Coordinates of C-alpha atoms and ligand atoms in Angstrom, one line a residue:
X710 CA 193.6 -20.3 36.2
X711 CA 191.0 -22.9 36.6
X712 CA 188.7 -24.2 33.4
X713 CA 185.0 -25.8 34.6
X714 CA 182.8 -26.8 32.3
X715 CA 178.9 -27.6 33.0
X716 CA 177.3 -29.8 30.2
X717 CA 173.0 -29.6 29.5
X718 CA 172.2 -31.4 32.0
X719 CA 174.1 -29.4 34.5
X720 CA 172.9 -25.9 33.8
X721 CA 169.3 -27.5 32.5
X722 CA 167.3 -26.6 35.4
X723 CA 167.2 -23.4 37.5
X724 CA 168.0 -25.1 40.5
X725 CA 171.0 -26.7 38.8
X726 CA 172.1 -23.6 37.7
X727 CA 172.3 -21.9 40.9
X728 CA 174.3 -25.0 41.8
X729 CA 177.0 -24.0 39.5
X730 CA 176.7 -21.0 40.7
X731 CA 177.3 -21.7 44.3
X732 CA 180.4 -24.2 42.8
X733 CA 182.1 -21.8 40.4
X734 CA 182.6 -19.3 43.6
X735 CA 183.9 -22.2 46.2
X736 CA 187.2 -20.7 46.2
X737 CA 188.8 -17.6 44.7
X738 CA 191.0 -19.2 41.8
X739 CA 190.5 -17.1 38.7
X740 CA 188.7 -19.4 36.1
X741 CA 186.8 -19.4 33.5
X742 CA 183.4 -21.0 32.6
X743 CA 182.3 -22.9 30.1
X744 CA 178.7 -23.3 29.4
X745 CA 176.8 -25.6 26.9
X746 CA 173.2 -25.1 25.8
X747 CA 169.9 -26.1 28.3
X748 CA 169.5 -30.1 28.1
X749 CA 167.2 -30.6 24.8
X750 CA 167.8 -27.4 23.4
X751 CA 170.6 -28.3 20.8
X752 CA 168.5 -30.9 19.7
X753 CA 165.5 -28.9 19.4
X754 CA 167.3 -26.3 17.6
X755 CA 168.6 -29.4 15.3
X756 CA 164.7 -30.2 15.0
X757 CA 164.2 -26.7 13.9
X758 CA 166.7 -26.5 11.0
X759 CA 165.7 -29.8 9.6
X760 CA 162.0 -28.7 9.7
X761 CA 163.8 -25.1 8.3
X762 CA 165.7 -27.4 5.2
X763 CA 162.7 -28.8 4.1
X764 CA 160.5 -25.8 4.1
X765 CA 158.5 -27.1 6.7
X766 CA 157.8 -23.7 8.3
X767 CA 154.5 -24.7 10.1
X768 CA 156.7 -27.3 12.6
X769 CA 159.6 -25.1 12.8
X770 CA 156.9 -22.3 14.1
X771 CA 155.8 -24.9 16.5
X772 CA 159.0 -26.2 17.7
X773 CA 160.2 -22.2 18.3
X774 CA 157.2 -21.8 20.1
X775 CA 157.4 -24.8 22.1
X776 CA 161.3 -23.9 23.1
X777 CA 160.5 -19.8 23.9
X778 CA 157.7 -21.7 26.5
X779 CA 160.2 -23.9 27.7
X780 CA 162.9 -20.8 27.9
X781 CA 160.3 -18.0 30.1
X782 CA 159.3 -21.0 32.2
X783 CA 162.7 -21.3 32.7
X784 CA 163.4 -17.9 33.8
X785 CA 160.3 -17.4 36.2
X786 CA 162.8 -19.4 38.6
X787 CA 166.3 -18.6 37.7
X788 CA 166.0 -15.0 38.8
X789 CA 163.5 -13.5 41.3
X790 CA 164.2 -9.6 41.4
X791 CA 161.8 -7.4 38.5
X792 CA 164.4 -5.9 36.5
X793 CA 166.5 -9.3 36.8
X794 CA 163.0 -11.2 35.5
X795 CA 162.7 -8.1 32.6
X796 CA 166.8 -8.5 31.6
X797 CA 166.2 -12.6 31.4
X798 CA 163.2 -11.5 29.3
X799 CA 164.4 -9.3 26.9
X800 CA 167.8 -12.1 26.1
X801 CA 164.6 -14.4 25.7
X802 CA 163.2 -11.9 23.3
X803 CA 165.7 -11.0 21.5
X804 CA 167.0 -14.6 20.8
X805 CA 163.7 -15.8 19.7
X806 CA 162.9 -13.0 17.6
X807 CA 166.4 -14.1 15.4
X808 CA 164.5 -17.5 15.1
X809 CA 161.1 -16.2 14.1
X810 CA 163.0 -14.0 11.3
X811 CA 164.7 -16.9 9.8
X812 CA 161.1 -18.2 9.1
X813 CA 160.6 -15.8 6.7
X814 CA 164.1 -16.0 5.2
X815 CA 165.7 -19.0 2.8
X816 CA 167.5 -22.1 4.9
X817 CA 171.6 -21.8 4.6
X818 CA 174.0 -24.1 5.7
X819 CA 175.5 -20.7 7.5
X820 CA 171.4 -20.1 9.2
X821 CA 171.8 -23.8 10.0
X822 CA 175.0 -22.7 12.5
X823 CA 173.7 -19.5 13.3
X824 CA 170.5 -21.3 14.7
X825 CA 172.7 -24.2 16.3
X826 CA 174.5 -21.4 18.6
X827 CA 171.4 -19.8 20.0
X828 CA 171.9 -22.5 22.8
X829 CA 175.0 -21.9 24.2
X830 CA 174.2 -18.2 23.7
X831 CA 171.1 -17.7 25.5
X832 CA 172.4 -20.0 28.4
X833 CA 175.9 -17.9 29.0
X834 CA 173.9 -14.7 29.2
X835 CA 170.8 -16.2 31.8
X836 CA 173.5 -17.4 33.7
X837 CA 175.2 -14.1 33.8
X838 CA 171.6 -12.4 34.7
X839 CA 171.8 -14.5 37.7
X840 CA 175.2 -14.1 39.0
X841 CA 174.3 -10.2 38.7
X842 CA 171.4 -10.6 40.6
X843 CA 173.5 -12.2 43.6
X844 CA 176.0 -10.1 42.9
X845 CA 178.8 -11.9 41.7
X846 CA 181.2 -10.1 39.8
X847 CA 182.2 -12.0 36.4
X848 CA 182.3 -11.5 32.5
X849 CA 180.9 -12.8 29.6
X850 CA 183.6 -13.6 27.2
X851 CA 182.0 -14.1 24.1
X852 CA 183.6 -17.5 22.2
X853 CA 182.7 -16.0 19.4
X854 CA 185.4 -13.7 19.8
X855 CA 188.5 -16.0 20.4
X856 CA 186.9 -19.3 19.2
X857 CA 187.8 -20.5 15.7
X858 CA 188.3 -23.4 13.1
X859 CA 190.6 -23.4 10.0
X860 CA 189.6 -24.1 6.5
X861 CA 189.6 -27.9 7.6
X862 CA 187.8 -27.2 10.3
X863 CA 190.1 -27.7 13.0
X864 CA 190.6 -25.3 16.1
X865 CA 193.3 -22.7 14.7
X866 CA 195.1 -23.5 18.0
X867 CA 197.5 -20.1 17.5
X868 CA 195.0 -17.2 16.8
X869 CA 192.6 -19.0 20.2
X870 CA 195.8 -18.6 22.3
X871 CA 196.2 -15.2 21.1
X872 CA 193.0 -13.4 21.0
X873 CA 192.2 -15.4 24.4
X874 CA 195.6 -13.7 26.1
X875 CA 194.6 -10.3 24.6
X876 CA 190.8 -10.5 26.0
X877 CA 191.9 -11.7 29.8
X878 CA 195.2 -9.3 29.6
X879 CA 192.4 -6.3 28.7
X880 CA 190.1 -7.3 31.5
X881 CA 192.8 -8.7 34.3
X882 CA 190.9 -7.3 36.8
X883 CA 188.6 -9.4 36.5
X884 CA 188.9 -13.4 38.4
X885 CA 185.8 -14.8 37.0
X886 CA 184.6 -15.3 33.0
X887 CA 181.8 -17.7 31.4
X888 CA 181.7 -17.8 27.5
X889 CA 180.1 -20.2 25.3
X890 CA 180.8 -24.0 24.7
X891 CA 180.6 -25.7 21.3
X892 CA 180.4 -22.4 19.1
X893 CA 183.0 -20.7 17.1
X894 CA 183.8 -18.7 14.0
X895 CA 185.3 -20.7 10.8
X896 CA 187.7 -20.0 8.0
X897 CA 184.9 -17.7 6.3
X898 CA 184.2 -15.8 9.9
X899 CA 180.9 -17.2 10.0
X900 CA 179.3 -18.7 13.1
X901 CA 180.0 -22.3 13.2
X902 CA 180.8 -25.0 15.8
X903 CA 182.8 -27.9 17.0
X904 CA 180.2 -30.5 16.4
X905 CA 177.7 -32.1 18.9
X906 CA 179.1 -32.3 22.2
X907 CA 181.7 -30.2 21.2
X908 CA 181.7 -27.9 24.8
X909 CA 183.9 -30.5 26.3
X910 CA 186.2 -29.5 23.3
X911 CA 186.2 -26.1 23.7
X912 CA 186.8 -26.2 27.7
X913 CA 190.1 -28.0 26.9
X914 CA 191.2 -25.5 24.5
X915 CA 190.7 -22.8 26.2
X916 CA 193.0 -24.8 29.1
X917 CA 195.5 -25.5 27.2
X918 CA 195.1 -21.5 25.5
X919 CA 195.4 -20.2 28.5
X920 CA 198.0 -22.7 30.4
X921 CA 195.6 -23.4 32.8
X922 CA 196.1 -25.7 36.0
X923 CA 192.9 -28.1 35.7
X924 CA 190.3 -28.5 33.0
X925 CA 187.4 -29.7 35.1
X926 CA 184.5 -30.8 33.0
X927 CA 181.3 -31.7 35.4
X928 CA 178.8 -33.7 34.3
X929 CA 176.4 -35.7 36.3
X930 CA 178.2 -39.0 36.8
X931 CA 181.4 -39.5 38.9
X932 CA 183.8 -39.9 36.6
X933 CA 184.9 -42.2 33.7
X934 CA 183.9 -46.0 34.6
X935 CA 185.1 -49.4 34.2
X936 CA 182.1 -50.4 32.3
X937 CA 179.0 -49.0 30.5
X938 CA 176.8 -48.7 33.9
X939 CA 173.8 -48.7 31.4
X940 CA 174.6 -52.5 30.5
X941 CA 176.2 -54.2 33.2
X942 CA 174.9 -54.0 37.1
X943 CA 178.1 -53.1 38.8
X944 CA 180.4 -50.3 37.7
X945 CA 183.5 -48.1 39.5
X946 CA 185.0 -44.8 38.9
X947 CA 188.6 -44.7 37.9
X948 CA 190.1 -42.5 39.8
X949 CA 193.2 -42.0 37.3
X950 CA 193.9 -42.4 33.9
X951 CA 196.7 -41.3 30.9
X952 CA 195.5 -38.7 28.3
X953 CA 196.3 -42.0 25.9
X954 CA 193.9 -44.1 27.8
X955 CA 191.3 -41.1 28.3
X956 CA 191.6 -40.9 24.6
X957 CA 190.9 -44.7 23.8
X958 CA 187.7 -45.0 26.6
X959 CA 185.9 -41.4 24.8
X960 CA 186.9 -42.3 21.0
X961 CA 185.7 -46.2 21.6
X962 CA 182.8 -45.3 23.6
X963 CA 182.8 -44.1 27.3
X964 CA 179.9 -41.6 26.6
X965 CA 181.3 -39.0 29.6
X966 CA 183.7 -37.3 27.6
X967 CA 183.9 -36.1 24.1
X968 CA 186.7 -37.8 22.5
X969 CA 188.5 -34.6 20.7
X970 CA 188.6 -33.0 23.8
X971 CA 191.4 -34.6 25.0
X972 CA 194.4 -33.8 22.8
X973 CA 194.6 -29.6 23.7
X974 CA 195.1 -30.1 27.5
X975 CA 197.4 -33.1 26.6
X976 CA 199.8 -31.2 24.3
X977 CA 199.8 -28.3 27.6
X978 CA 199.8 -30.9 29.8
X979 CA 196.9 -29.8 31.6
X980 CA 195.1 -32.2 34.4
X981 CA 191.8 -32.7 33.0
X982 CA 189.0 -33.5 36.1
X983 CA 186.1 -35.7 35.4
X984 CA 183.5 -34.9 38.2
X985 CA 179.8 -34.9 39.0
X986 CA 177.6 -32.0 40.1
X987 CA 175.0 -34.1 41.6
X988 CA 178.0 -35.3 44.3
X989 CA 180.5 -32.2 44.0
X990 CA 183.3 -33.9 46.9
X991 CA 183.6 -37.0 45.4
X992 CA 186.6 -37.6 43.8
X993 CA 186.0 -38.4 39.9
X994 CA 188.4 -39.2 37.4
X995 CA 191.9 -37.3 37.0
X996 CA 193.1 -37.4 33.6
X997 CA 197.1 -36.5 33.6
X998 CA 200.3 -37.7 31.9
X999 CA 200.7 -40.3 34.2
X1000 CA 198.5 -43.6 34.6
X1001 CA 199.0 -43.8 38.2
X1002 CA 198.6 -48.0 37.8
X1003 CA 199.3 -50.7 35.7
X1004 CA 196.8 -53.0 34.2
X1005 CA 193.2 -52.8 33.2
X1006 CA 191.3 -50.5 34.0
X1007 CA 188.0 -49.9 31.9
X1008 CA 186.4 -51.8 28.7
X1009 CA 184.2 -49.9 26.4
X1010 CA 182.1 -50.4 23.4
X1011 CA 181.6 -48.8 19.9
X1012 CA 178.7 -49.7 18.1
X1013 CA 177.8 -48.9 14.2
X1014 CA 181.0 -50.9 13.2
X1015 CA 181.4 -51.7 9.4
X1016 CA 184.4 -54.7 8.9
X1017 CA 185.9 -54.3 5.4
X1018 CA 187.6 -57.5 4.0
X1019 CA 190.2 -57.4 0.8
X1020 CA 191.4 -60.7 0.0
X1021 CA 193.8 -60.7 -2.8
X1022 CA 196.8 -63.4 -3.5
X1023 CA 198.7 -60.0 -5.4
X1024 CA 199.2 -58.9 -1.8
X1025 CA 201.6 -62.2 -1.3
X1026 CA 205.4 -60.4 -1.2
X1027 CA 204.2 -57.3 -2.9
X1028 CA 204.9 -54.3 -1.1
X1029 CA 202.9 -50.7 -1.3
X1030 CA 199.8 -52.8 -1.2
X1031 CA 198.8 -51.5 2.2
X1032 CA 199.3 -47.4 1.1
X1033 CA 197.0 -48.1 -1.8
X1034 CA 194.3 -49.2 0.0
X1035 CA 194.6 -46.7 2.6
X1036 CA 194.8 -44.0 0.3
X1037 CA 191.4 -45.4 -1.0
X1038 CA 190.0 -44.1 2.4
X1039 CA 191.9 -41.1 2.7
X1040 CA 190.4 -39.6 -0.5
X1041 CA 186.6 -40.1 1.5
X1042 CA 188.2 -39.0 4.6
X1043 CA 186.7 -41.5 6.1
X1044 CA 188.9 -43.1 9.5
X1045 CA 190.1 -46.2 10.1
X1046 CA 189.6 -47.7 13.7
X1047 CA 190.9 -50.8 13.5
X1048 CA 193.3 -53.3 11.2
X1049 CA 194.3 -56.5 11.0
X1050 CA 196.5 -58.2 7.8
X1051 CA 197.4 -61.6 7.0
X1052 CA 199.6 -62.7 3.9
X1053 CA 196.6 -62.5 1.6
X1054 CA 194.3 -60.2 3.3
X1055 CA 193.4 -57.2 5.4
X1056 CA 190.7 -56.1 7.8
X1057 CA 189.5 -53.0 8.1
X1058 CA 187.0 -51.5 10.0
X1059 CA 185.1 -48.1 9.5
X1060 CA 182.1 -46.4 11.4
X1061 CA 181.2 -43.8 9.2
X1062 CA 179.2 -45.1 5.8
X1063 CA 178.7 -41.6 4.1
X1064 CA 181.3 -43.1 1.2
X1065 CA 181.0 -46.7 1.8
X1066 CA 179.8 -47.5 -2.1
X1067 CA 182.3 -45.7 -3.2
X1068 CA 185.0 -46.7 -1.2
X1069 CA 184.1 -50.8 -2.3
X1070 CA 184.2 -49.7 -6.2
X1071 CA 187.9 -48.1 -5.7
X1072 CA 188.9 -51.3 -3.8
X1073 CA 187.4 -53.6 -5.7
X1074 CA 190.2 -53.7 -8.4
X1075 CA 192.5 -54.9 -5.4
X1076 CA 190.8 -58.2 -4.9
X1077 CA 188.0 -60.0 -3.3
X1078 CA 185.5 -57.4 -1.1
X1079 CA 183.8 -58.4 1.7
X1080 CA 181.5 -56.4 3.8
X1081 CA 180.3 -57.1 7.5
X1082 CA 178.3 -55.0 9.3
X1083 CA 176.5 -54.7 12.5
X1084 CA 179.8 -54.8 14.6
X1085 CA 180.9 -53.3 17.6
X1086 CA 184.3 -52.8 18.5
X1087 CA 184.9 -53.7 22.5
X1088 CA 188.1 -51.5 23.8
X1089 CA 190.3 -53.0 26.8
X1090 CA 192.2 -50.5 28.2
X1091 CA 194.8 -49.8 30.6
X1092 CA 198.3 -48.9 31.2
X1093 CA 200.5 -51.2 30.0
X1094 CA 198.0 -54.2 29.2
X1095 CA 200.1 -55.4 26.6
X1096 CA 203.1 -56.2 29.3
X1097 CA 200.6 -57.4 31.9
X1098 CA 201.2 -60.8 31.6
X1099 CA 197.3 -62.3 32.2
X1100 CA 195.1 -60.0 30.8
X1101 CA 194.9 -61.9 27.8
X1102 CA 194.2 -64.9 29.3
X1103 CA 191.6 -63.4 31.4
X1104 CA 189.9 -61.8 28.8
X1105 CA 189.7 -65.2 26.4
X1106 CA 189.1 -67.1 29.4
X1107 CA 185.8 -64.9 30.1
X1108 CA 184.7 -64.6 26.5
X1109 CA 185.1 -68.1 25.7
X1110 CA 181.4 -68.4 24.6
X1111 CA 182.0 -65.7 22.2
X1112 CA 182.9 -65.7 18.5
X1113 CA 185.5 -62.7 18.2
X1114 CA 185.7 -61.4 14.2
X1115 CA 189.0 -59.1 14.5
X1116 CA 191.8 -58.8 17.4
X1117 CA 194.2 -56.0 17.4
X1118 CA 196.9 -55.9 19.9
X1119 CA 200.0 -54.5 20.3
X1120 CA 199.4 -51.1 18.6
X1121 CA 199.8 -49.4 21.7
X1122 CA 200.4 -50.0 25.2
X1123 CA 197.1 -49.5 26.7
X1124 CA 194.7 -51.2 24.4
X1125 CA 193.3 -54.2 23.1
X1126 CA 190.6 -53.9 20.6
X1127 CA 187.9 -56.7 19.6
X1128 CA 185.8 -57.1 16.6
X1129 CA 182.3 -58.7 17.5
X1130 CA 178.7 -59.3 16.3
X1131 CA 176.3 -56.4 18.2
X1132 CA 174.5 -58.5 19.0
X1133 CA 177.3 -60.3 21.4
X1134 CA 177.4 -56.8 23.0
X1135 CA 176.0 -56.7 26.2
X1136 CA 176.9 -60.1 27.0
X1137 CA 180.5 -59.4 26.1
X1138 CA 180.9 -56.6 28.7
X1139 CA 178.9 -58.6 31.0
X1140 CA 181.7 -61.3 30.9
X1141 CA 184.7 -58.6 30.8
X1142 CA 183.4 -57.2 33.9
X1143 CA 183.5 -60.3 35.7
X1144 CA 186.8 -62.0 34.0
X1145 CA 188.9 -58.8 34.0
X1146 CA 187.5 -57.2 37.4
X1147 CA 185.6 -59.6 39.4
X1148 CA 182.5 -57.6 39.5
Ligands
LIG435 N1 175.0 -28.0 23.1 C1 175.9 -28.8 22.3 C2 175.3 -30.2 22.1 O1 174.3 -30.5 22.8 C3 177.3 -28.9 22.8 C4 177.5 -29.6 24.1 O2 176.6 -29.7 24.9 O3 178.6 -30.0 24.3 O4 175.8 -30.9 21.3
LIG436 MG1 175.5 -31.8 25.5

């Protein structure tokens, strides 16, 4: 069983979609689909509630309207035959009727996720109008059906596996499914979903559900780069990277992948493809247990960072002093990236300020609070870069003009992690790409 996943971009015109149409029947693995909402449309359907929340019906009508344009537009040239044009019409219909009812009824944070999966629903079900029409046998497998999150909001791993089994076991005749990225059902069985971006999530749990062998998620770059192509001139593809280094480039910035999505075909062990639809041969990125080499392979950046200083001489020989403070952010379930310590003080830093005020008054009994913000984190990684003897040479070497706020090093094998000024940004990974890759 093979997993591909086509992001907005990649099912966002008709033309494209008849692409992934021509790729998902190359060969006659069994597989299964994963399809995430027209480019735009989560975000105008995001548009839509917020108009919706405010009671601003009069721009919600005119974004629906704009978007049911945008949708039989759309249509005219996805399918060609009458009754193909009058099935796309009638999903069309009936999907923007639902959002012309919730006008007229009061905003929920349950409407909120009912509107947020119209997306990946109407997409899933043009696409499927237009395999029919070329007559290419498949099913829809509604996500809603086998896709879910626990009371915390996580995927409840077991019940996916099992109603997922159950639904291919009832239809094993059949070698080719699409369903739905991004939505799912929560705790309360209302419609809900796995945050933005979250299709990349949901295609690797339904590999490792289903013990696939590859989880390939096709986008419209080739693969995972060394570098941020949208800052410095020359970037590469990496052909192969760990899960843990995967993990480190999407959580500390590498756009390409979402950085959740990486854990449920790690714990199956299930190769996960990066690869673009715009060049379908070349070879992309292959995610897998193994690095394949040693040494740096890719920087990325993470923007938005807050640094968090307590200085306190109580912290001299005391012990516990560290779970206090980090209990201070568990309670606002609010993540720490990155941590530094000293005898008399540790660094912190955050990227999520929801509970930042809060936070500060619980700390504050601990000693002296400083804030810092406006960081970004820069992420070296690559297999083994802590036993690759140069690499930190190399990277002080090249960033010698640079004033660097935090280091941490050592906490794994495959990353470094620096703490520097935004506005130090670009020219940092202009230097990193020339002093750790010669480019
Ligand atoms: N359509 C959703 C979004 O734009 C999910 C996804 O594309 O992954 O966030
Ligand atoms: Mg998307």
């Amino acid at each position: 069983m093979k997993i591909m996943k086509f992001g907005g971009t990649s099912v966002g015109k008709p033309e494209r979609m008849h692409e992934v149409a021509q790729l998902i029947t190359k060969d006659a693995t069994p597989k299964i689909v994963v399809l995430s909402a027209l480019s735009g449309t989560t975000n105008s359907l995001v548009e839509i509630s917020n108009y919706l929340s405010t009671g601003n019906r009069i721009s919600a009508k005119a974004s629906i309207d704009k978007l049911e344009a945008h949708y039989r537009k759309f249509i005219t040239e996805l399918v060609k035959g009458e009754n193909f044009q009058s099935k796309a019409n009638s999903i069309v219909t009936e999907h923007f009727e639902f959002l012309n009812i919730i006008l007229r009824i009061s905003f929920s944070d349950a409407l909120n996720k009912d509107i947020l999966a119209q997306g990946e629903l109407m997409s899933t079900k043009l696409f499927c109008v237009y395999l029919e029409e070329k007559g290419i046998d498949h099913l829809l497998l509604p996500a809603l059906e086998f896709m879910s999150i626990d009371a915390n909001e996580e995927p409840a791993f077991t019940s996916i596996q099992t109603k997922l089994h159950a639904l291919l076991q009832h239809h094993s005749d059949k070698k080719l499914f699409i369903t739905q990225g991004y939505i799912c059902k929560n705790a309360k069985g209302e419609v809900d979903n796995l945050k933005r971006g979250g299709s990349d999530y949901t295609a690797s749990l339904i590999a490792a559900a289903a013990n696939a062998d590859v989880c390939e998620i096709w986008t419209d770059i080739d693969g995972m780069h060394n570098n941020d192509p949208r800052v410095v001139d020359k970037t590469m593809a990496i052909e192969q990277l760990s899960f843990e280094e995967a993990a480190e480039l999407a959580y500390f910035g590498a756009k390409i992948l979402h950085p959740t999505c990486i854990w449920p075909a790690q714990q199956e062990n299930v190769p996960v493809k990066l690869l673009n639809t715009m060049e379908p041969d070349a070879a992309g990125t292959t995610i897998t247990k193994e690095a394949g080499s040693v040494g740096v392979k890719a920087v990325a950046a993470k923007d938005g960072i807050i640094a968090i200083r307590i200085k306190s001489s109580r912290m001299l020989l005391a012990y516990g002093f560290l779970r206090k403070v980090f209990e201070v952010f568990e309670k606002y379930k609010t993540s720490i990236d990155m941590v530094t310590t000293s005898e008399v003080a540790v660094s912190v830093t955050i990227d999520n300020d929801t509970f930042l005020n809060d936070i500060i008054k619980e700390l504050e009994p601990f000693g002296i609070i400083e804030i810092d913000k406006n960081n970004t984190i820069i992420s070296i990684v690559g297999n083994e870069i802590a036993e690759t003897k140069d690499v930190m040479k190399r990277m002080f070497d090249a960033l010698e003009p640079i004033p660097v706020r935090m280091v941490s090093y050592g906490g794994s094998h495959h990353n470094i992690s620096l703490l520097i000024d935004s506005q130090y940004k670009r020219e940092v990974l202009q230097l990193l790409n020339k002093g750790l890759f010669g480019l």
